[in-house]
Each structure stands twice: as structure tokens, then as C-alpha cells.
Amino acid sequence: MGKKCKRRSHRSVSNSKQNTPPCWPPNPPNVHRTVSVKGILLPADEDEPRFVDVECAVHDEHRDRHPGYGDIYDPDTLPFLGITINDSRTTIEPVIWGARQGPVIWIGEPFVIISRNDALVLHGSPVNRCIKRLTGIEAHRWAGDVLVIKCHRDNPQYNGKVVDAGRRDLSVIVWYLTQKWHLESASRSKRVPKATWIVLGLVALLVWVTVYRVVSD
């Protein structure tokens, strides 16, 4: 005779073996492990970068639903950026060695991602002093603190396995920031400023009024 099920939901069921439901074990709690890695913080109000400990929650629930995907790592950016990595104001940029494709520079494995609070630029915040000193240019696009996290791309997602960043990775970041600034500067130089369009519009209107008066007279 088998052991009697102790689950309360099964006690009210008929004693007939045919009507007795199988006694499945309760679902295990959704527990995530946490790892700590070295990241690079580029402070907005300091001259030198700092190596910081970044806590990352590791999720593995995607393995069953998406075969071939590895663990998902979610870095805790709140202590450094003031917002989480899932916040709409956080921008994630891959930095990968090798061929350049538009504004994104692909550099092979491993790759580094940059998280920053993009909305700070709109709020009139000063430029990131650390980046300005490292690159030697007016890095006006980068405002607020910038966090660099390194990870091996062992799955098709940006948040693959995270690893410790080192001094050698800092040179990659400086090169990337410099190249990105030059690419954006070249792109901006090709655009006609809004003020120019306004002036051209006023000139066109003045010419039209003058011609209209001449024709009317």
C-alpha cells in the first residue's frame, strides 16, 4: 500500500484509486543566484575612471522555452546610474572589435556594453568630465555617470555571461567613445541647422511678397 498524500486538496477526493489525482510535488520557488563582477564606472564629476563591484542577478528560466539560450544576466545599475537597466532612460550600446557598421563598432568576442542615463543630456547636465579627459574632446553627448560592463557573448542576447573588466578594456572604451564622437560629428555637419531653414523660409516669403506686389501694380 502506497503512502497517503498529505496535501489538503487531495483529502476530500474519493478513496477510489481511479478518482485519486496524482500527487505532484509543489512548484519550486523562482530563485535566482547573484554574481559580482568588476565593472568600469566613468564618473561625471571626476577625472579618473573607477573599478566597481556590480551585482548581477542570473536567470535561467529561458532555457526551457528557448533552447540554445544561456543564462540571462541582469546587472544592477541602480547604485551607479540612479536607474535600473530596464528603465526606458537607460541606453545599452554594444562595443565589439573589428569592422565598423555605422555608429556601432563591432569588435568580436568578448564584448563590452555601456549603460548610461541618456535623459540627463536633455536636462542640461554638464558633460561627463571623466570621458572628456580620457578622450581629449568635448564629449557633450555623454552626460551623467557611465557604467561599463564586460561580458562574453555566449548567446544571441546582449546580456550574456558577465566577466570582470580590466585595465586593457579601458583602452577599448576610450577608442570607442572617440570614434563614436567623430562619427556623430560628421553626421551632424551634413545636416542643415534649423535656423538656416528658418532664414531661408523668411527670404522665400519676402521674395514672394515682393513679386506679388510688382505683379499687382
PDB file of C-alpha atoms in Angstrom, residues 56-208:
ATOM      1  CA  CYS A  56      24.191  40.719 -11.389  1.00  0.00           C
ATOM      2  CA  ALA A  57      21.091  38.553 -10.979  1.00  0.00           C
ATOM      3  CA  VAL A  58      21.318  35.342 -13.025  1.00  0.00           C
ATOM      4  CA  HIS A  59      18.117  33.997 -14.598  1.00  0.00           C
ATOM      5  CA  ASP A  60      17.890  30.576 -16.229  1.00  0.00           C
ATOM      6  CA  GLU A  61      14.146  30.244 -16.857  1.00  0.00           C
ATOM      7  CA  HIS A  62      14.664  30.929 -20.595  1.00  0.00           C
ATOM      8  CA  ARG A  63      16.461  27.631 -21.182  1.00  0.00           C
ATOM      9  CA  ASP A  64      13.289  25.527 -21.371  1.00  0.00           C
ATOM     10  CA  ARG A  65      11.383  27.987 -23.579  1.00  0.00           C
ATOM     11  CA  HIS A  66      14.342  28.974 -25.780  1.00  0.00           C
ATOM     12  CA  PRO A  67      16.746  26.070 -26.369  1.00  0.00           C
ATOM     13  CA  GLY A  68      20.273  27.253 -27.063  1.00  0.00           C
ATOM     14  CA  TYR A  69      19.992  30.352 -24.896  1.00  0.00           C
ATOM     15  CA  GLY A  70      22.305  30.596 -21.929  1.00  0.00           C
ATOM     16  CA  ASP A  71      21.697  32.270 -18.601  1.00  0.00           C
ATOM     17  CA  ILE A  72      20.420  35.847 -18.575  1.00  0.00           C
ATOM     18  CA  TYR A  73      22.467  38.310 -16.524  1.00  0.00           C
ATOM     19  CA  ASP A  74      20.791  41.483 -15.230  1.00  0.00           C
ATOM     20  CA  PRO A  75      23.348  43.970 -13.858  1.00  0.00           C
ATOM     21  CA  ASP A  76      22.158  46.170 -11.000  1.00  0.00           C
ATOM     22  CA  THR A  77      22.860  49.657 -12.363  1.00  0.00           C
ATOM     23  CA  LEU A  78      20.790  51.488  -9.754  1.00  0.00           C
ATOM     24  CA  PRO A  79      23.699  52.251  -7.361  1.00  0.00           C
ATOM     25  CA  PHE A  80      25.700  53.806 -10.209  1.00  0.00           C
ATOM     26  CA  LEU A  81      23.221  55.389 -12.642  1.00  0.00           C
ATOM     27  CA  GLY A  82      20.307  56.041 -10.326  1.00  0.00           C
ATOM     28  CA  ILE A  83      18.058  53.939 -12.590  1.00  0.00           C
ATOM     29  CA  THR A  84      17.772  50.239 -13.394  1.00  0.00           C
ATOM     30  CA  ILE A  85      18.990  48.638 -16.594  1.00  0.00           C
ATOM     31  CA  ASN A  86      15.361  48.005 -17.614  1.00  0.00           C
ATOM     32  CA  ASP A  87      14.427  51.681 -17.291  1.00  0.00           C
ATOM     33  CA  SER A  88      13.426  53.322 -20.580  1.00  0.00           C
ATOM     34  CA  ARG A  89      16.022  56.045 -19.972  1.00  0.00           C
ATOM     35  CA  THR A  90      18.889  53.557 -19.920  1.00  0.00           C
ATOM     36  CA  THR A  91      20.741  53.077 -23.195  1.00  0.00           C
ATOM     37  CA  ILE A  92      22.746  49.915 -23.876  1.00  0.00           C
ATOM     38  CA  GLU A  93      25.419  50.041 -26.573  1.00  0.00           C
ATOM     39  CA  PRO A  94      27.480  47.041 -27.718  1.00  0.00           C
ATOM     40  CA  VAL A  95      31.182  47.675 -28.238  1.00  0.00           C
ATOM     41  CA  ILE A  96      32.788  44.980 -30.371  1.00  0.00           C
ATOM     42  CA  TRP A  97      36.218  44.870 -32.062  1.00  0.00           C
ATOM     43  CA  GLY A  98      36.593  44.751 -35.844  1.00  0.00           C
ATOM     44  CA  ALA A  99      34.597  46.213 -38.723  1.00  0.00           C
ATOM     45  CA  ARG A 100      32.662  49.406 -38.255  1.00  0.00           C
ATOM     46  CA  GLN A 101      28.997  49.409 -39.233  1.00  0.00           C
ATOM     47  CA  GLY A 102      27.524  52.875 -38.912  1.00  0.00           C
ATOM     48  CA  PRO A 103      27.721  54.291 -35.415  1.00  0.00           C
ATOM     49  CA  VAL A 104      28.181  50.837 -33.844  1.00  0.00           C
ATOM     50  CA  ILE A 105      31.684  49.368 -33.844  1.00  0.00           C
ATOM     51  CA  TRP A 106      31.737  45.583 -33.785  1.00  0.00           C
ATOM     52  CA  ILE A 107      34.825  44.078 -32.168  1.00  0.00           C
ATOM     53  CA  GLY A 108      34.244  40.335 -31.806  1.00  0.00           C
ATOM     54  CA  GLU A 109      34.364  38.417 -28.546  1.00  0.00           C
ATOM     55  CA  PRO A 110      34.297  39.249 -25.766  1.00  0.00           C
ATOM     56  CA  PHE A 111      32.255  42.418 -25.999  1.00  0.00           C
ATOM     57  CA  VAL A 112      31.548  45.297 -23.656  1.00  0.00           C
ATOM     58  CA  ILE A 113      28.286  47.139 -23.122  1.00  0.00           C
ATOM     59  CA  ILE A 114      27.804  50.690 -21.912  1.00  0.00           C
ATOM     60  CA  SER A 115      24.830  51.744 -19.828  1.00  0.00           C
ATOM     61  CA  ARG A 116      24.117  55.420 -19.358  1.00  0.00           C
ATOM     62  CA  ASN A 117      21.312  57.718 -18.355  1.00  0.00           C
ATOM     63  CA  ASP A 118      20.537  59.264 -21.721  1.00  0.00           C
ATOM     64  CA  ALA A 119      17.829  61.547 -20.338  1.00  0.00           C
ATOM     65  CA  LEU A 120      20.414  63.571 -18.401  1.00  0.00           C
ATOM     66  CA  VAL A 121      21.526  65.212 -21.643  1.00  0.00           C
ATOM     67  CA  LEU A 122      18.050  66.625 -22.127  1.00  0.00           C
ATOM     68  CA  HIS A 123      18.049  68.016 -18.612  1.00  0.00           C
ATOM     69  CA  GLY A 124      21.018  70.274 -19.300  1.00  0.00           C
ATOM     70  CA  SER A 125      23.515  68.297 -17.229  1.00  0.00           C
ATOM     71  CA  PRO A 126      27.225  69.040 -17.718  1.00  0.00           C
ATOM     72  CA  VAL A 127      29.330  66.747 -19.890  1.00  0.00           C
ATOM     73  CA  ASN A 128      30.971  63.693 -18.378  1.00  0.00           C
ATOM     74  CA  ARG A 129      34.284  65.053 -17.100  1.00  0.00           C
ATOM     75  CA  CYS A 130      35.964  61.656 -16.952  1.00  0.00           C
ATOM     76  CA  ILE A 131      35.167  60.841 -20.592  1.00  0.00           C
ATOM     77  CA  LYS A 132      36.217  64.312 -21.684  1.00  0.00           C
ATOM     78  CA  ARG A 133      39.603  63.835 -20.024  1.00  0.00           C
ATOM     79  CA  LEU A 134      40.107  60.308 -21.395  1.00  0.00           C
ATOM     80  CA  THR A 135      39.232  61.210 -24.985  1.00  0.00           C
ATOM     81  CA  GLY A 136      40.554  64.776 -25.038  1.00  0.00           C
ATOM     82  CA  ILE A 137      37.421  66.013 -26.802  1.00  0.00           C
ATOM     83  CA  GLU A 138      34.274  67.864 -25.788  1.00  0.00           C
ATOM     84  CA  ALA A 139      32.179  64.753 -25.231  1.00  0.00           C
ATOM     85  CA  HIS A 140      28.986  66.743 -24.970  1.00  0.00           C
ATOM     86  CA  ARG A 141      26.805  63.748 -25.770  1.00  0.00           C
ATOM     87  CA  TRP A 142      27.833  61.886 -22.636  1.00  0.00           C
ATOM     88  CA  ALA A 143      26.188  63.330 -19.549  1.00  0.00           C
ATOM     89  CA  GLY A 144      25.856  61.761 -16.147  1.00  0.00           C
ATOM     90  CA  ASP A 145      27.698  58.696 -14.890  1.00  0.00           C
ATOM     91  CA  VAL A 146      28.545  55.957 -17.405  1.00  0.00           C
ATOM     92  CA  LEU A 147      28.857  52.297 -16.420  1.00  0.00           C
ATOM     93  CA  VAL A 148      30.831  49.800 -18.499  1.00  0.00           C
ATOM     94  CA  ILE A 149      30.139  46.079 -18.098  1.00  0.00           C
ATOM     95  CA  LYS A 150      32.056  43.346 -19.889  1.00  0.00           C
ATOM     96  CA  CYS A 151      30.539  40.043 -20.943  1.00  0.00           C
ATOM     97  CA  HIS A 152      31.198  37.080 -23.206  1.00  0.00           C
ATOM     98  CA  ARG A 153      28.577  36.718 -25.883  1.00  0.00           C
ATOM     99  CA  ASP A 154      27.700  33.068 -25.361  1.00  0.00           C
ATOM    100  CA  ASN A 155      24.103  33.524 -26.546  1.00  0.00           C
ATOM    101  CA  PRO A 156      22.245  35.748 -29.051  1.00  0.00           C
ATOM    102  CA  GLN A 157      21.332  38.322 -26.396  1.00  0.00           C
ATOM    103  CA  TYR A 158      23.204  41.401 -25.224  1.00  0.00           C
ATOM    104  CA  ASN A 159      23.103  40.310 -21.591  1.00  0.00           C
ATOM    105  CA  GLY A 160      25.155  37.144 -21.847  1.00  0.00           C
ATOM    106  CA  LYS A 161      27.618  35.887 -19.246  1.00  0.00           C
ATOM    107  CA  VAL A 162      29.307  38.783 -17.470  1.00  0.00           C
ATOM    108  CA  VAL A 163      33.011  38.760 -16.618  1.00  0.00           C
ATOM    109  CA  ASP A 164      35.434  41.052 -14.831  1.00  0.00           C
ATOM    110  CA  ALA A 165      36.614  44.128 -16.731  1.00  0.00           C
ATOM    111  CA  GLY A 166      40.287  45.088 -16.572  1.00  0.00           C
ATOM    112  CA  ARG A 167      42.695  47.879 -17.469  1.00  0.00           C
ATOM    113  CA  ARG A 168      43.049  46.638 -21.043  1.00  0.00           C
ATOM    114  CA  ASP A 169      39.311  47.051 -21.577  1.00  0.00           C
ATOM    115  CA  LEU A 170      39.576  50.726 -20.682  1.00  0.00           C
ATOM    116  CA  SER A 171      41.606  51.411 -23.838  1.00  0.00           C
ATOM    117  CA  VAL A 172      38.847  49.769 -25.899  1.00  0.00           C
ATOM    118  CA  ILE A 173      36.247  52.037 -24.309  1.00  0.00           C
ATOM    119  CA  VAL A 174      38.323  55.173 -24.915  1.00  0.00           C
ATOM    120  CA  TRP A 175      38.794  54.193 -28.571  1.00  0.00           C
ATOM    121  CA  TYR A 176      35.072  53.516 -28.949  1.00  0.00           C
ATOM    122  CA  LEU A 177      33.998  56.802 -27.366  1.00  0.00           C
ATOM    123  CA  THR A 178      36.431  58.731 -29.571  1.00  0.00           C
ATOM    124  CA  GLN A 179      35.301  57.003 -32.779  1.00  0.00           C
ATOM    125  CA  LYS A 180      31.636  57.426 -31.907  1.00  0.00           C
ATOM    126  CA  TRP A 181      32.088  61.142 -31.272  1.00  0.00           C
ATOM    127  CA  HIS A 182      33.786  61.644 -34.660  1.00  0.00           C
ATOM    128  CA  LEU A 183      31.074  59.653 -36.463  1.00  0.00           C
ATOM    129  CA  GLU A 184      28.321  61.711 -34.865  1.00  0.00           C
ATOM    130  CA  SER A 185      30.157  64.971 -35.549  1.00  0.00           C
ATOM    131  CA  ALA A 186      30.445  64.058 -39.233  1.00  0.00           C
ATOM    132  CA  SER A 187      26.752  63.192 -39.311  1.00  0.00           C
ATOM    133  CA  ARG A 188      25.793  66.483 -37.669  1.00  0.00           C
ATOM    134  CA  SER A 189      27.928  68.505 -40.083  1.00  0.00           C
ATOM    135  CA  LYS A 190      25.885  67.181 -43.014  1.00  0.00           C
ATOM    136  CA  ARG A 191      22.645  68.451 -41.553  1.00  0.00           C
ATOM    137  CA  VAL A 192      21.323  71.923 -42.237  1.00  0.00           C
ATOM    138  CA  PRO A 193      20.699  73.771 -38.940  1.00  0.00           C
ATOM    139  CA  LYS A 194      17.095  74.629 -38.130  1.00  0.00           C
ATOM    140  CA  ALA A 195      17.967  78.342 -38.000  1.00  0.00           C
ATOM    141  CA  THR A 196      19.176  78.149 -41.601  1.00  0.00           C
ATOM    142  CA  TRP A 197      15.843  76.711 -42.725  1.00  0.00           C
ATOM    143  CA  ILE A 198      14.000  79.490 -40.894  1.00  0.00           C
ATOM    144  CA  VAL A 199      16.097  82.192 -42.577  1.00  0.00           C
ATOM    145  CA  LEU A 200      15.615  80.581 -45.991  1.00  0.00           C
ATOM    146  CA  GLY A 201      11.880  80.417 -45.378  1.00  0.00           C
ATOM    147  CA  LEU A 202      11.707  84.109 -44.466  1.00  0.00           C
ATOM    148  CA  VAL A 203      13.746  85.060 -47.538  1.00  0.00           C
ATOM    149  CA  ALA A 204      11.451  82.993 -49.757  1.00  0.00           C
ATOM    150  CA  LEU A 205       8.401  84.662 -48.200  1.00  0.00           C
ATOM    151  CA  LEU A 206       9.901  88.128 -48.732  1.00  0.00           C
ATOM    152  CA  VAL A 207      10.661  87.354 -52.372  1.00  0.00           C
ATOM    153  CA  TRP A 208       7.134  86.048 -52.912  1.00  0.00           C
TER     154      TRP A 208
END
